[in-house]
CSV table of C-alpha atoms and ligand atoms in Angstrom, one decimal:
chain,number,residue,atom,x,y,z
D,20,MET,CA,-5.9,5.2,8.4
D,21,PRO,CA,-3.4,3.9,10.8
D,22,GLU,CA,-2.3,0.3,10.9
D,23,GLY,CA,-3.1,-1.9,13.8
D,24,ASP,CA,0.6,-2.1,14.8
D,25,SER,CA,0.7,1.7,15.3
D,26,ILE,CA,-2.3,1.5,17.7
D,27,TRP,CA,-0.7,-1.5,19.5
D,28,ARG,CA,2.6,0.5,19.9
D,29,ALA,CA,0.7,3.6,21.2
D,30,ALA,CA,-1.3,1.5,23.7
D,31,THR,CA,1.9,-0.2,24.9
D,32,ARG,CA,3.6,3.2,25.4
D,33,LEU,CA,0.5,4.7,27.1
D,34,ASN,CA,0.0,1.7,29.3
D,35,ALA,CA,3.6,1.8,30.5
D,36,ALA,CA,3.2,5.5,31.4
D,37,LEU,CA,-0.3,5.6,32.8
D,38,ALA,CA,-1.4,2.2,34.2
D,39,GLU,CA,-2.0,2.2,37.9
D,40,GLN,CA,-1.5,6.0,37.9
D,41,VAL,CA,-3.9,8.5,39.5
D,42,ILE,CA,-5.0,11.3,37.2
D,43,THR,CA,-4.0,14.6,38.7
D,44,ALA,CA,-5.6,16.7,36.0
D,45,SER,CA,-7.6,16.1,32.9
D,46,ASP,CA,-8.5,18.4,30.1
D,47,PHE,CA,-10.9,17.3,27.3
D,48,ARG,CA,-10.8,19.9,24.5
D,49,VAL,CA,-14.0,18.7,22.8
D,50,PRO,CA,-17.3,20.4,23.5
D,51,ARG,CA,-19.1,17.3,24.6
D,52,PHE,CA,-16.7,16.5,27.4
D,53,ALA,CA,-15.3,20.0,28.1
D,54,THR,CA,-16.6,19.9,31.7
D,55,LEU,CA,-15.5,16.4,32.5
D,56,ASN,CA,-12.9,16.2,35.2
D,57,LEU,CA,-11.2,12.9,35.9
D,58,GLU,CA,-9.0,14.2,38.6
D,59,GLY,CA,-8.6,11.4,41.2
D,60,TRP,CA,-9.5,8.6,38.8
D,61,THR,CA,-7.0,5.8,38.4
D,62,MET,CA,-6.0,4.6,35.0
D,63,THR,CA,-6.2,0.8,35.2
D,64,GLU,CA,-5.0,-0.1,31.7
D,65,VAL,CA,-4.7,1.1,28.1
D,66,VAL,CA,-5.7,-1.6,25.5
D,67,PRO,CA,-5.8,-1.6,21.7
D,68,ARG,CA,-8.8,-3.0,19.9
D,69,GLY,CA,-8.2,-3.1,16.2
D,70,LYS,CA,-7.6,0.6,15.4
D,71,HIS,CA,-9.3,1.8,18.6
D,72,LEU,CA,-7.6,2.8,21.8
D,73,LEU,CA,-9.4,2.1,25.1
D,74,MET,CA,-8.1,3.8,28.3
D,75,ARG,CA,-9.9,2.3,31.3
D,76,LEU,CA,-10.3,4.1,34.5
D,77,VAL,CA,-11.8,3.5,37.9
D,78,GLY,CA,-13.3,6.3,40.0
D,79,PRO,CA,-12.1,7.4,43.4
D,80,ALA,CA,-13.9,5.6,46.3
D,81,ASP,CA,-17.3,7.1,47.1
D,82,GLU,CA,-17.2,9.3,50.2
D,83,GLU,CA,-20.9,8.6,50.6
D,84,PRO,CA,-21.6,5.1,49.6
D,85,GLY,CA,-24.7,4.9,47.4
D,86,ALA,CA,-24.9,8.6,47.0
D,87,SER,CA,-23.6,8.6,43.4
D,88,ARG,CA,-25.3,6.9,40.5
D,89,LYS,CA,-22.5,7.8,38.2
D,90,PRO,CA,-20.7,4.9,36.7
D,91,ARG,CA,-17.5,4.1,38.6
D,92,GLU,CA,-15.7,2.7,35.6
D,93,LEU,CA,-15.1,4.8,32.6
D,94,THR,CA,-13.3,4.3,29.3
D,95,ILE,CA,-11.7,7.0,27.2
D,96,HIS,CA,-12.2,5.8,23.7
D,97,SER,CA,-10.1,7.4,20.9
D,98,HIS,CA,-9.4,6.7,17.3
D,99,LEU,CA,-6.4,8.2,15.5
D,100,LYS,CA,-8.1,8.3,12.0
D,101,MET,CA,-5.7,10.1,9.6
D,102,GLU,CA,-3.7,12.5,11.7
D,103,GLY,CA,-4.1,11.6,15.3
D,104,SER,CA,-1.5,10.6,17.8
D,105,TRP,CA,-1.0,10.2,21.5
D,106,MET,CA,2.3,11.5,23.0
D,107,VAL,CA,3.8,10.9,26.4
D,108,TYR,CA,5.9,13.6,28.0
D,109,PRO,CA,7.5,14.1,31.4
D,110,PRO,CA,5.4,16.2,33.7
D,111,GLY,CA,5.2,19.7,32.3
D,112,GLY,CA,7.3,18.7,29.4
D,113,ARG,CA,7.3,20.7,26.2
D,114,TRP,CA,4.8,19.4,23.6
D,115,THR,CA,6.1,18.4,20.2
D,116,LYS,CA,2.9,19.2,18.3
D,117,PRO,CA,0.9,22.4,18.1
D,118,GLY,CA,-1.2,23.0,21.2
D,119,HIS,CA,-4.3,23.9,19.3
D,120,THR,CA,-4.5,20.3,18.0
D,121,ALA,CA,-4.5,18.8,21.5
D,122,ARG,CA,-7.9,17.2,22.2
D,123,CYS,CA,-7.2,15.4,25.5
D,124,VAL,CA,-4.6,16.1,28.2
D,125,LEU,CA,-4.1,13.6,31.0
D,126,ARG,CA,-1.6,14.4,33.8
D,127,THR,CA,-0.3,12.1,36.4
D,128,ALA,CA,2.5,12.5,38.9
D,129,SER,CA,5.0,10.9,36.5
D,130,ALA,CA,3.8,11.8,33.0
D,131,ASP,CA,1.6,13.9,30.8
D,132,ALA,CA,-0.2,12.2,28.0
D,133,VAL,CA,-1.6,14.3,25.2
D,134,GLY,CA,-3.9,13.2,22.4
D,135,PHE,CA,-3.5,15.3,19.3
D,136,SER,CA,-5.9,15.6,16.3
D,137,LEU,CA,-7.8,12.6,17.5
D,138,GLY,CA,-10.5,11.4,15.0
D,139,ILE,CA,-12.7,10.2,17.7
D,140,LEU,CA,-12.6,11.1,21.4
D,141,GLU,CA,-15.4,10.1,23.8
D,142,VAL,CA,-15.8,8.9,27.3
D,143,VAL,CA,-18.2,6.1,28.0
D,144,PRO,CA,-19.0,3.7,30.9
D,145,THR,CA,-16.7,0.8,30.6
D,146,SER,CA,-19.7,-1.5,30.5
D,147,GLU,CA,-20.6,0.1,27.2
D,148,GLU,CA,-17.4,-0.6,25.4
D,149,ASP,CA,-19.1,-3.2,23.3
D,150,ARG,CA,-21.2,-0.6,21.7
D,151,ILE,CA,-18.0,0.9,20.4
D,152,VAL,CA,-15.8,-2.1,19.5
D,153,GLY,CA,-18.3,-4.9,19.6
D,154,HIS,CA,-18.9,-4.9,15.9
D,155,LEU,CA,-15.2,-5.4,15.2
D,156,GLY,CA,-14.0,-8.7,13.7
D,157,PRO,CA,-11.3,-10.7,15.4
D,158,ASP,CA,-8.3,-8.5,16.2
D,159,LEU,CA,-5.2,-9.7,14.4
D,160,LEU,CA,-3.0,-8.5,17.3
D,161,GLY,CA,-5.5,-9.3,20.0
D,162,PRO,CA,-5.0,-12.0,22.7
D,163,ASP,CA,-8.3,-13.6,21.5
D,164,TRP,CA,-7.4,-13.7,17.7
D,165,ASP,CA,-9.8,-16.2,16.0
D,166,GLU,CA,-8.6,-17.1,12.5
D,167,GLU,CA,-11.6,-19.3,11.8
D,168,GLU,CA,-14.0,-16.5,12.6
D,169,ALA,CA,-12.1,-14.0,10.5
D,170,LEU,CA,-12.1,-16.4,7.5
D,171,ARG,CA,-15.8,-17.0,8.0
D,172,ARG,CA,-16.5,-13.3,8.0
D,173,LEU,CA,-14.4,-12.8,4.9
D,174,GLN,CA,-16.1,-15.7,3.1
D,175,ALA,CA,-19.5,-14.4,4.0
D,176,GLU,CA,-19.1,-11.8,1.2
D,177,PRO,CA,-17.4,-13.8,-1.5
D,178,ASP,CA,-17.7,-11.3,-4.3
D,179,VAL,CA,-16.0,-8.4,-2.5
D,180,PRO,CA,-12.5,-7.6,-3.7
D,181,ILE,CA,-9.9,-9.1,-1.3
D,182,GLY,CA,-8.1,-5.7,-1.2
D,183,TYR,CA,-11.3,-4.1,0.1
D,184,ALA,CA,-12.4,-7.0,2.4
D,185,LEU,CA,-9.0,-6.9,4.3
D,186,LEU,CA,-9.7,-3.3,5.3
D,187,ASP,CA,-13.2,-4.0,6.5
D,188,GLN,CA,-12.7,-3.9,10.3
D,189,ARG,CA,-16.0,-5.8,10.8
D,190,LYS,CA,-14.4,-8.8,9.2
D,191,LEU,CA,-11.0,-8.6,10.9
D,192,ALA,CA,-9.5,-5.7,12.8
D,193,GLY,CA,-6.1,-4.1,12.4
D,194,ILE,CA,-5.2,-4.0,8.7
D,195,GLY,CA,-4.7,-0.7,7.0
D,196,ASN,CA,-3.7,0.2,3.4
D,197,ILE,CA,0.0,-0.7,3.8
D,198,TYR,CA,-0.6,-4.3,5.0
D,199,ARG,CA,-3.4,-5.0,2.7
D,200,CYS,CA,-1.2,-4.1,-0.3
D,201,GLU,CA,1.7,-6.1,1.1
D,202,ALA,CA,-0.3,-9.2,2.0
D,203,CYS,CA,-1.8,-9.3,-1.5
D,204,PHE,CA,1.7,-9.1,-2.9
D,205,LEU,CA,3.0,-11.9,-0.7
D,206,SER,CA,0.0,-14.0,-1.8
D,207,GLY,CA,0.6,-13.2,-5.4
D,208,ILE,CA,-3.0,-11.9,-5.8
D,209,HIS,CA,-4.4,-8.8,-7.3
D,210,PRO,CA,-6.2,-6.7,-4.7
D,211,ALA,CA,-9.3,-6.5,-7.0
D,212,LEU,CA,-9.6,-10.3,-7.0
D,213,PRO,CA,-12.9,-11.4,-5.4
D,214,VAL,CA,-12.5,-13.1,-2.0
D,215,VAL,CA,-13.9,-16.3,-3.5
D,216,SER,CA,-11.1,-16.5,-6.0
D,217,VAL,CA,-8.3,-16.1,-3.6
D,218,PRO,CA,-6.4,-19.4,-3.7
D,219,ASP,CA,-5.4,-19.6,-0.1
D,220,LEU,CA,-7.3,-17.1,2.0
D,221,ALA,CA,-5.8,-18.3,5.3
D,222,LYS,CA,-2.3,-17.6,3.9
D,223,THR,CA,-3.2,-14.1,2.9
D,224,VAL,CA,-4.7,-13.4,6.3
D,225,ASN,CA,-1.8,-14.9,8.1
D,226,ASP,CA,0.7,-12.9,6.0
D,227,ALA,CA,-1.0,-9.7,7.1
D,228,LYS,CA,-1.0,-10.9,10.7
D,229,ARG,CA,2.7,-11.8,10.6
D,230,LEU,CA,3.6,-8.4,9.1
D,231,LEU,CA,1.7,-6.6,11.8
D,232,GLY,CA,3.4,-8.8,14.5
D,233,GLU,CA,6.8,-8.2,13.1
D,234,ASN,CA,6.4,-4.4,13.4
D,235,LEU,CA,5.5,-4.1,17.1
D,236,GLY,CA,8.9,-3.1,18.2
D,237,PRO,CA,10.6,0.3,17.9
D,238,GLY,CA,12.1,1.4,14.6
D,239,LEU,CA,10.8,2.0,11.1
D,240,ARG,CA,8.2,-0.3,9.6
D,241,SER,CA,9.4,-3.0,7.2
D,242,THR,CA,7.6,-5.9,5.5
D,243,LEU,CA,10.7,-7.2,3.8
D,244,GLY,CA,11.4,-9.8,6.5
D,245,PRO,CA,11.9,-10.0,10.2
D,246,ARG,CA,15.6,-9.3,9.9
D,247,ALA,CA,15.3,-6.6,7.3
D,248,MET,CA,18.0,-4.1,8.0
D,249,ARG,CA,16.2,-1.3,6.2
D,250,PRO,CA,12.7,-0.1,6.4
D,251,GLY,CA,10.7,-0.7,3.2
D,252,TYR,CA,7.8,-2.4,1.5
D,253,TRP,CA,7.4,-4.8,-1.4
D,254,VAL,CA,4.8,-2.6,-3.3
D,255,TYR,CA,3.2,0.0,-1.0
D,256,GLY,CA,4.2,3.5,-2.1
D,257,ARG,CA,6.5,2.2,-4.8
D,258,ALA,CA,4.6,3.2,-8.0
D,259,ARG,CA,6.9,2.9,-11.0
D,260,GLN,CA,9.8,1.4,-9.1
D,261,PRO,CA,10.9,-2.1,-10.0
D,262,CYS,CA,9.3,-5.0,-8.3
D,263,ARG,CA,11.8,-6.4,-5.8
D,264,ARG,CA,11.0,-9.9,-7.1
D,265,CYS,CA,10.7,-9.6,-10.9
D,266,GLY,CA,11.7,-6.0,-11.8
D,267,THR,CA,8.4,-5.1,-13.4
D,268,PRO,CA,7.4,-1.5,-12.5
D,269,ILE,CA,5.0,-1.4,-9.6
D,270,ARG,CA,1.6,0.0,-10.5
D,271,ARG,CA,-0.6,2.3,-8.5
D,272,ASP,CA,-4.4,2.2,-9.1
D,273,VAL,CA,-7.5,2.8,-7.1
D,274,LEU,CA,-9.8,0.2,-5.7
D,275,ALA,CA,-13.3,1.4,-5.0
D,276,ALA,CA,-15.6,0.1,-2.3
D,277,PRO,CA,-18.2,-2.4,-3.7
D,278,ASP,CA,-20.8,0.4,-3.4
D,279,GLY,CA,-18.5,2.9,-5.1
D,280,THR,CA,-18.5,5.3,-2.2
D,281,GLU,CA,-14.8,5.2,-1.4
D,282,GLU,CA,-11.6,4.8,-3.3
D,283,ARG,CA,-8.2,3.9,-1.9
D,284,ASP,CA,-4.9,3.6,-3.6
D,285,ILE,CA,-3.6,0.2,-4.3
D,286,TYR,CA,-0.1,-0.8,-5.2
D,287,PHE,CA,0.7,-4.1,-7.0
D,288,CYS,CA,3.1,-5.8,-9.4
D,289,PRO,CA,1.2,-6.6,-12.5
D,290,ARG,CA,3.4,-9.6,-13.2
D,291,CYS,CA,3.5,-11.1,-9.7
D,292,GLN,CA,-0.1,-10.3,-9.0
D,293,PRO,CA,-2.2,-11.2,-12.1
D,294,ARG,CA,-5.8,-10.1,-12.0
D,295,HIS,CA,-7.1,-13.5,-12.9
M,330,LIG,ZN1,6.8,-8.7,-9.6
């Protein structure tokens, strides 16, 4: 799953290229929307919500007022899931990913935006956005971030392992596997520790928020500090390598969902992050 900062960067890039622009051609390469044509619609903005991308559009003025009952405001909702990406090219520019993986093509006078391998792609009336993202917890990168509400949602399930709770987008939105591992390291807690046993939950959440916020600019991701001159992580992806703090080999393990349905890799330092 992508991290919230990837979505934020994608939204920023797409918004810069598409906002206020009139769609000159659209091509939805998914059966449900294959006949949808958004030519003449204007992209108003592209916004990230957790790991979801919302492209908002307004329709062209009605030639016959009252003749159409179609919604005049639509939102293209996409989710990158594992492999997805949105790329922006100059008009007619050569695509950098295989054409058969393209799911959505939006052309304007100044740019072509192409969504490749999107995990979710749908078009809904903007008024129904809540159905899609209304369940999300406070967005760590959102303008309306609400720490108190995020903590309340985390504490509502005190027995859930913190490493799992941080990934639960209904509790707080934007954290993927990298930042949950890194935030647990920075808090000195084992990812399997139940939420109720986390000594300073607000710190853990704010560590994750800070790491996301520090990675919104261009360049490779790093959690090693705002001025880190090299990309890198404390523990994520570093199995068997020495802990940057204490030298103990980093361990990789799996953390199952509370109902056992899903397992995700966790990385941690057994010395810096004791289980109890
Ligand atoms: Zn260590």
